[in-house]
Structures are given as structure tokens and as C-alpha cells.
Coordinates of C-alpha atoms in Angstrom, one line a residue:
M217 CA -26.1 -1.1 -5.8
N218 CA -28.1 2.0 -6.8
K219 CA -27.1 4.5 -9.4
E220 CA -26.1 7.3 -7.0
K221 CA -23.7 5.0 -5.2
I222 CA -22.1 3.8 -8.5
D223 CA -21.8 7.4 -9.7
A224 CA -20.2 8.5 -6.4
S225 CA -17.8 5.6 -6.5
E226 CA -16.8 6.4 -10.1
L227 CA -16.4 10.1 -9.3
F228 CA -14.1 9.2 -6.3
Y229 CA -11.9 6.9 -8.4
S230 CA -11.8 9.4 -11.3
L231 CA -10.3 12.0 -8.9
F232 CA -7.3 9.7 -8.5
S233 CA -7.0 8.7 -12.2
F234 CA -3.8 10.8 -12.5
V235 CA -2.1 8.7 -9.9
K236 CA -0.5 5.7 -11.7
P237 CA 1.8 3.0 -10.5
R238 CA 5.4 3.7 -11.5
Q239 CA 6.9 1.7 -14.4
G240 CA 10.1 -0.2 -14.7
S241 CA 11.9 -3.0 -12.8
V242 CA 13.0 -2.8 -9.2
N243 CA 15.7 -4.5 -7.1
I244 CA 16.0 -4.4 -3.4
G245 CA 17.8 -1.2 -2.4
S246 CA 17.5 0.2 -5.9
D247 CA 16.7 3.8 -6.9
E248 CA 13.3 2.5 -8.1
W249 CA 12.3 1.5 -4.5
H250 CA 13.5 4.9 -3.2
S251 CA 11.6 6.7 -6.0
H252 CA 8.4 5.3 -4.5
I253 CA 9.1 6.6 -1.0
V254 CA 7.1 9.7 -0.2
L255 CA 6.4 11.4 3.1
H256 CA 5.0 8.9 5.7
S257 CA 4.6 8.4 9.4
S258 CA 6.5 5.9 11.5
I259 CA 4.9 2.5 12.1
Q260 CA 2.4 3.0 15.0
E261 CA 1.0 0.2 17.1
L262 CA -2.9 0.3 17.3
A263 CA -3.3 -2.9 19.2
P264 CA -1.3 -6.1 19.8
K265 CA -0.4 -7.5 16.4
L266 CA -1.9 -4.5 14.5
W267 CA 0.0 -1.4 13.2
H268 CA -0.7 1.6 11.0
V269 CA 1.3 4.0 8.7
T270 CA 0.0 7.1 7.1
G271 CA 1.5 8.5 3.9
I272 CA 0.6 10.9 1.1
F273 CA 0.0 10.4 -2.6
P274 CA 3.0 11.3 -4.7
N275 CA 1.2 13.9 -6.9
A276 CA -1.5 14.9 -4.3
P277 CA 0.2 15.7 -1.0
M278 CA -3.1 16.8 0.6
A279 CA -4.6 13.3 0.1
H280 CA -3.6 10.7 2.7
R281 CA -2.8 7.0 2.2
E282 CA -3.2 4.4 5.0
M283 CA -1.3 1.2 5.4
V284 CA -2.4 -1.4 7.9
L285 CA -0.1 -4.3 9.1
Y286 CA -1.5 -7.3 10.9
Q287 CA 0.6 -10.1 12.3
L288 CA -0.8 -13.5 11.4
P289 CA -0.8 -16.5 13.8
D290 CA 2.4 -17.8 12.1
S291 CA 4.0 -14.4 12.8
A292 CA 4.0 -13.4 9.1
L293 CA 2.5 -10.1 8.1
L294 CA -0.7 -9.3 6.2
I295 CA -0.4 -5.9 4.5
H296 CA -3.3 -3.8 3.4
N297 CA -2.4 -1.0 1.0
A298 CA 1.3 -1.3 0.9
I299 CA 3.3 1.9 1.2
A300 CA 7.0 2.0 0.3
L301 CA 8.8 3.1 3.5
N302 CA 12.3 4.4 4.0
E303 CA 14.9 1.7 4.9
T304 CA 14.7 2.4 8.7
Q305 CA 11.0 1.8 8.7
M306 CA 11.3 -1.2 6.4
T307 CA 13.7 -2.7 8.9
Q308 CA 11.1 -2.1 11.6
L309 CA 8.4 -3.6 9.4
E310 CA 10.5 -6.7 8.8
S311 CA 11.2 -7.0 12.5
L312 CA 7.4 -7.4 13.0
G313 CA 7.3 -10.4 10.6
T314 CA 7.9 -11.4 7.0
P315 CA 5.4 -10.0 4.6
K316 CA 3.2 -12.9 3.5
I317 CA -0.1 -11.5 2.1
M318 CA -0.7 -8.1 0.5
I319 CA -4.3 -6.9 -0.1
V320 CA -4.8 -4.5 -3.0
P321 CA -8.5 -3.8 -2.9
N322 CA -8.7 -1.3 -5.8
R323 CA -6.6 0.7 -8.2
I324 CA -5.8 3.5 -5.8
H325 CA -4.0 0.9 -3.5
R326 CA -1.7 -0.5 -6.2
L327 CA 0.8 2.4 -6.2
D328 CA 3.5 0.5 -4.4
A329 CA 2.2 -3.0 -4.8
R330 CA 4.6 -4.0 -7.6
V331 CA 7.7 -2.9 -5.8
Y332 CA 6.6 -4.8 -2.7
K333 CA 6.0 -8.0 -4.8
Q334 CA 9.5 -7.6 -6.3
R335 CA 11.1 -7.0 -2.9
Y336 CA 9.2 -10.0 -1.5
P337 CA 8.8 -12.5 -4.3
E338 CA 6.9 -15.0 -2.1
L339 CA 4.3 -12.4 -1.2
L340 CA 0.7 -13.5 -2.0
V341 CA -1.1 -10.6 -3.7
V342 CA -4.9 -10.5 -3.2
G343 CA -6.9 -7.9 -5.1
C344 CA -10.1 -7.2 -6.9
S345 CA -11.1 -5.1 -9.9
S346 CA -12.6 -1.7 -9.1
R347 CA -14.6 -1.9 -12.4
R348 CA -17.9 -3.9 -12.3

């Protein structure tokens, strides 16, 4: 990777350095889960077995977040960039399948990862470091 790409990547991530995962423990239905819920769209079908949700960052409402849901062959769900949804939307998510795999590709995507893992203890979390 050349220096310009590395610098651009670091600049991009530094813009979101003020957005940190929330601290503390969470129980299903707790105030902690609800404190993670920010403005988001409904679950929208993109194609068979593929859905999408758009949300905002808690401290940067002009920046958008994207969550993608994919139904695996065993009818479980793969989640990319988990976003804490209101209970109505979580019920809809669970009707699509049981969350099985969550992809957290970099530090921006971990905002709601912990509360998802606590809500779904069997969830396999796959991630990578954004530092090289």
C-alpha cells in the first residue's frame, strides 16, 4: 500500500476517533441496550436473504452507518456492522433468523458489537485490527 493510501486511511479513522464504544455491562432489555439505540431506518430487503439498515453515529448525526444482514444456508444470520435497533426492529431481525456471525471489520464498526455479543452469547465475532 502506498503512503498516500495509508495517510488517507488514517485521516479517515482519525475523524471518528471521538466515537467510542459505550462502557458497562448490558442485559437483554436493559437501559444499556436502549442507550445504544440511535435514529435508524427500518430493515429493508435488498434481495432474497439480504437486508439493510441505515443509522447515524451517536455523536455525529450527519455521518451514516450501514448494517447488512445476510441469511446463511442454515437460516441463521450473518451481520456486518451491527447497529442496535429498537425492540420492534429487533423482533423483525430475529424473525429473519438467529444472529450467528457478526463481522466487525474495523474500529468504527464496533460501536454496538459488545451489546450484540451480550444479547446473543453464541454469536461468533469476526474482526480485524485497523492498525497495521
